[in-house]
mmCIF file of C-alpha atoms and ligand atoms in Angstrom:
data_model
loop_
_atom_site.group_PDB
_atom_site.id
_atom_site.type_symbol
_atom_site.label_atom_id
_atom_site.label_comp_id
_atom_site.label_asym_id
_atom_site.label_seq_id
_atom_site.Cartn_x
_atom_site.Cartn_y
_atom_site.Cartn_z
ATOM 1 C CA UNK A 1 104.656 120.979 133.115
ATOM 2 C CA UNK A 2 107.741 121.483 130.526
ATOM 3 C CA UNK A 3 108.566 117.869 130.984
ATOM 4 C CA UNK A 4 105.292 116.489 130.585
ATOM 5 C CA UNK A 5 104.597 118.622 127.176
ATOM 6 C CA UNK A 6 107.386 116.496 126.017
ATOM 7 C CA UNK A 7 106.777 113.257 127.081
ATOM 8 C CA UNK A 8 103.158 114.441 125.111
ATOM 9 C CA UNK A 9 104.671 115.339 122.079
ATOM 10 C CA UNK A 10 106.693 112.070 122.103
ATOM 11 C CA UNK A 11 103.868 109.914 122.294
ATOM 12 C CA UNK A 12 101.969 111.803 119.870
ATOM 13 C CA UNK A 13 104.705 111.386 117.264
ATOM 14 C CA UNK A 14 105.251 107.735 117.741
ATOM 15 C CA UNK A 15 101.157 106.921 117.552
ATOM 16 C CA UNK A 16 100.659 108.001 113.764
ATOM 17 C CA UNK A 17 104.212 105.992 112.378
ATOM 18 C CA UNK A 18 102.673 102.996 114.056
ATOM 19 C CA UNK A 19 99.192 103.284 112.405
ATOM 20 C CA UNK A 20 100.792 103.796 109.077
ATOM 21 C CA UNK A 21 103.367 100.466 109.854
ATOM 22 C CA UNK A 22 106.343 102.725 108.559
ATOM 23 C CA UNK A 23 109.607 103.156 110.152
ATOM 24 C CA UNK A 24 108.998 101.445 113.607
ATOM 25 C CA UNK A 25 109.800 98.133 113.645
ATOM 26 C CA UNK A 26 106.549 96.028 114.102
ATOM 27 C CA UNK A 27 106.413 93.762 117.328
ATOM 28 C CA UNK A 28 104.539 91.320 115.258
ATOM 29 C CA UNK A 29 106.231 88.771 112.357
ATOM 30 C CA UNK A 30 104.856 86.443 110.079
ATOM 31 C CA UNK A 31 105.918 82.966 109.094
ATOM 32 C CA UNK A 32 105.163 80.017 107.113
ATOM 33 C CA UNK A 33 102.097 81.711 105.210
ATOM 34 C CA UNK A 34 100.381 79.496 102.986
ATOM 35 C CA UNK A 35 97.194 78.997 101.341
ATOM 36 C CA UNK A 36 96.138 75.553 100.125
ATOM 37 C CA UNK A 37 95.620 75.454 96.242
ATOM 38 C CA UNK A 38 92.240 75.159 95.421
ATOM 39 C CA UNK A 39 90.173 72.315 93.251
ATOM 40 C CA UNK A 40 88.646 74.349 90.139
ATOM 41 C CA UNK A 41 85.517 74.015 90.813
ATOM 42 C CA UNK A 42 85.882 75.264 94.463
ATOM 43 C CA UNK A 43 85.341 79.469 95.184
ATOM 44 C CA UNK A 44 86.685 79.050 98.544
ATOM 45 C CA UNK A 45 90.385 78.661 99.999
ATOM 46 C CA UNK A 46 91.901 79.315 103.545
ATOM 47 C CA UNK A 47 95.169 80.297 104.589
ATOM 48 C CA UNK A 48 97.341 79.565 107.461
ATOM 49 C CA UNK A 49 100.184 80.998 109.385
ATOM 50 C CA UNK A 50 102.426 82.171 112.562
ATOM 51 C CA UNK A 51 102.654 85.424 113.930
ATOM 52 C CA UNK A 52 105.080 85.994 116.588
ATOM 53 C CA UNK A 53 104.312 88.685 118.820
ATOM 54 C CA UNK A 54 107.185 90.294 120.958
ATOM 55 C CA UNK A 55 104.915 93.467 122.093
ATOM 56 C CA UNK A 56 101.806 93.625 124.129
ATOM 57 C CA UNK A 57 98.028 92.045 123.111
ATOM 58 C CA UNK A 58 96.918 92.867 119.720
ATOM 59 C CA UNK A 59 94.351 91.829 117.681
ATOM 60 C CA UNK A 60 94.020 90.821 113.736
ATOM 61 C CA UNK A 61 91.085 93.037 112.457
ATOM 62 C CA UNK A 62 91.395 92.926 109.057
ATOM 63 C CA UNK A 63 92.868 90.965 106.004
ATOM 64 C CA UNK A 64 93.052 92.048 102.435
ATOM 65 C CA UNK A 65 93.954 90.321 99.127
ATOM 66 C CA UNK A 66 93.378 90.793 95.589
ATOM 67 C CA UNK A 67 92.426 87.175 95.014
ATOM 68 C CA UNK A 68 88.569 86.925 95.859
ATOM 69 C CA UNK A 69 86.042 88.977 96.508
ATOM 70 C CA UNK A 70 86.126 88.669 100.328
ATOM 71 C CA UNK A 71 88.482 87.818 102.773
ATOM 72 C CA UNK A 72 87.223 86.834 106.473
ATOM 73 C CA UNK A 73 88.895 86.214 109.346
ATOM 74 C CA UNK A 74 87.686 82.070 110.748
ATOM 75 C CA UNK A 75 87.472 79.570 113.029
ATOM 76 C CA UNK A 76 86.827 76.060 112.521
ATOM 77 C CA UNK A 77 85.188 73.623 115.268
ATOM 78 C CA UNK A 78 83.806 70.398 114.952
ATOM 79 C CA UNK A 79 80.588 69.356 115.848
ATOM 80 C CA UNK A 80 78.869 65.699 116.035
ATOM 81 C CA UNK A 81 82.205 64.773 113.140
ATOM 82 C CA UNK A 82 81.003 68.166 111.248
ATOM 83 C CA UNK A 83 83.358 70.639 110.318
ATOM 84 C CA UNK A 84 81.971 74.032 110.850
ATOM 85 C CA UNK A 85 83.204 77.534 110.308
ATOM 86 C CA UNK A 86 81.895 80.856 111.648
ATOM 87 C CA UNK A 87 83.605 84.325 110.743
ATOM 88 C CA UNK A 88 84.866 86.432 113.782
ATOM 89 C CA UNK A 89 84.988 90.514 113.739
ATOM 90 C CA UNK A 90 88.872 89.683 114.817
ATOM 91 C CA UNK A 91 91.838 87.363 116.178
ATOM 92 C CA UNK A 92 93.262 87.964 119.128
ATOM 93 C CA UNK A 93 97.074 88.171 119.381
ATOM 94 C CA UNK A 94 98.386 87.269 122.513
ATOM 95 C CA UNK A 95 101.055 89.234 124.462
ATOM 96 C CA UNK A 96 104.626 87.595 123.917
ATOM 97 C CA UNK A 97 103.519 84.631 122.388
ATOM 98 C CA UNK A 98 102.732 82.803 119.023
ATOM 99 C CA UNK A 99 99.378 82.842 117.625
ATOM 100 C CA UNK A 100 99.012 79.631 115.059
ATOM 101 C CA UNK A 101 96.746 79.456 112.218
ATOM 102 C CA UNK A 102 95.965 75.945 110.978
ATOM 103 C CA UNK A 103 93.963 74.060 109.181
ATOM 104 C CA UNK A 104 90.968 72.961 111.738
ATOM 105 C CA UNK A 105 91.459 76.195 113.720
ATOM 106 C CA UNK A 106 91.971 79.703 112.917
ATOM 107 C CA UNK A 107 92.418 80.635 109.485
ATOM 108 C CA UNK A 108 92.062 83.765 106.912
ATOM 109 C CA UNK A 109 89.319 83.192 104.111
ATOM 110 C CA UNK A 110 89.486 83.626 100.971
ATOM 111 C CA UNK A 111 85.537 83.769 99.531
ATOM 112 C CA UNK A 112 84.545 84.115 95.683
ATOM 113 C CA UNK A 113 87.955 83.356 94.438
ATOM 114 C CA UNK A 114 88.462 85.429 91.400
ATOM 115 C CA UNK A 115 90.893 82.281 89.727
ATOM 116 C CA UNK A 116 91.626 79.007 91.054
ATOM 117 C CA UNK A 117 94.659 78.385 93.278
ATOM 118 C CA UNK A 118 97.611 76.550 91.786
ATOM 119 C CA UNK A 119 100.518 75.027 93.588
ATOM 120 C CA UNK A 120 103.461 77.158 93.584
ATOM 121 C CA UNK A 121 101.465 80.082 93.176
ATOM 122 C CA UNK A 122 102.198 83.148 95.471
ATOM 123 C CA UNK A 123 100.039 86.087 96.513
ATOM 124 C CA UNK A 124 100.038 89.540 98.810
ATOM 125 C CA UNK A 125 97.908 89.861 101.684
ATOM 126 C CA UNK A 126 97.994 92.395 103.860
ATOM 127 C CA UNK A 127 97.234 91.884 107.675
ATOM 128 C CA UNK A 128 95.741 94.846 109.603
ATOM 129 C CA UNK A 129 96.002 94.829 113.341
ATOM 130 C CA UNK A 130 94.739 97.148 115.840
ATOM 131 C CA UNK A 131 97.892 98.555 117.378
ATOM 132 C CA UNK A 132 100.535 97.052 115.173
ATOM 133 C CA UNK A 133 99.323 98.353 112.000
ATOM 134 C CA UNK A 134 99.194 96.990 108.655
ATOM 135 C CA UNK A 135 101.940 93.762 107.681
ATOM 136 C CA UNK A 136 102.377 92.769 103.744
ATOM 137 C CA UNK A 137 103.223 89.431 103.781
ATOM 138 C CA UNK A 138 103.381 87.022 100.797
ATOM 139 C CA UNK A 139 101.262 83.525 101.271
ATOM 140 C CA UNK A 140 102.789 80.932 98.940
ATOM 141 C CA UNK A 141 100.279 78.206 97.517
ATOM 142 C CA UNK A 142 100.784 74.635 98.252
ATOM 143 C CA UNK A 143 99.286 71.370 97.034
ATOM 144 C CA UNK A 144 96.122 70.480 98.292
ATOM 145 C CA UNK A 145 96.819 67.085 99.412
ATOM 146 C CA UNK A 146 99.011 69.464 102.303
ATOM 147 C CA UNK A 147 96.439 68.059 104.818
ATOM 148 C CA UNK A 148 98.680 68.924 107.965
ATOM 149 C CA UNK A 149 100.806 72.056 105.577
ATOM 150 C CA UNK A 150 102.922 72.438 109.625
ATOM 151 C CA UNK A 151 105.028 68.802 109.261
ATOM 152 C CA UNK A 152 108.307 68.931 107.051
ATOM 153 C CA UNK A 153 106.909 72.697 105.381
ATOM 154 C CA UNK A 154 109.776 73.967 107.331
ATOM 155 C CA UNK A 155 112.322 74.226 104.714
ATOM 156 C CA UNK A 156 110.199 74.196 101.390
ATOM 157 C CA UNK A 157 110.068 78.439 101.386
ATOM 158 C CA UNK A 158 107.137 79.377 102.592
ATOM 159 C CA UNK A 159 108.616 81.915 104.919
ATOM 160 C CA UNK A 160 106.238 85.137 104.365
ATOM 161 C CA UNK A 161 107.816 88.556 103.813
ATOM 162 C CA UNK A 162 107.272 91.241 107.068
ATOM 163 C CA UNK A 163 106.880 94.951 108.270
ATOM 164 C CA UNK A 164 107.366 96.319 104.739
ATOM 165 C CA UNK A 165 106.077 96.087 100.825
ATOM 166 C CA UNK A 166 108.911 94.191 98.889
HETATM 167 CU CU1 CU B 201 86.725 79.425 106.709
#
């Protein structure tokens, strides 16, 4: 009984430092976050991204930004040539793996944007997921004509920053 009232105790500690995304490290990264800048006319812009994921199935349930009004987690599909979107209540982060955003697939929202987005522009969002917690990353804004944003972005800084605030 002693032993198990520790191993208890343990687990109970480690639960709440995870929720708040403090001190443990997170098993989830971000890279490459970027948002495509936005015509000025348009009240609508998506952003893309990598998360690496070292630790066990998660899922994306939430993602926050001062920008717009809303922020919604999408997918894109493409019907009869059409390009349609639908919002899901979450993404789901695979075990050990990479989960891609990118333009035509998965892809954060950004709806009523409060200003347009300008190239070289950069922005917080915050990523909430259900076990790893919540991940401040910064999404830098790239030209619009960045129809494929994944080819030769590599070295052009758009690495986002992880785990903690800046
Ligand atoms: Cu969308």
């Amino acid at each position: 009984m002693f032993v198990r009232a520790i191993v208890l105790a343990a687990g109970l500690a480690v639960v709440p430092l995870w929720g708040a995304g403090a001190q443990e490290p997170s098993p989830i990264t971000v890279e490459g976050a970027w948002a495509r800048a936005s015509a000025s006319v348009a009240r609508v812009a998506g952003a893309f991204m990598t998360f690496h994921n070292q630790g066990p199935a998660d899922r994306l349930i939430k993602a926050e930004a001062d920008i717009s009004q809303r922020v919604e987690l999408h997918t894109q599909s493409f019907k009869n040539g059409m390009a349609t979107m639908r919002s899901l209540p979450g993404l789901d982060i695979a075990a050990k793996a990479d989960t891609v955003l990118e333009p035509g697939g998965l892809h954060i929202m950004f709806i009523d944007l409060k200003a347009p987005l300008k190239e070289g522009d950069r922005f917080p969002l915050a990523l909430t997921f259900e076990r790893a917690g919540t991940i401040q990353v910064e999404v830098a804004v790239k030209a619009a004509g960045s129809m494929s944003g994944m080819d030769g972005m590599g070295g052009m800084g758009g690495m986002g920053a992880q785990g903690e605030k800046p």
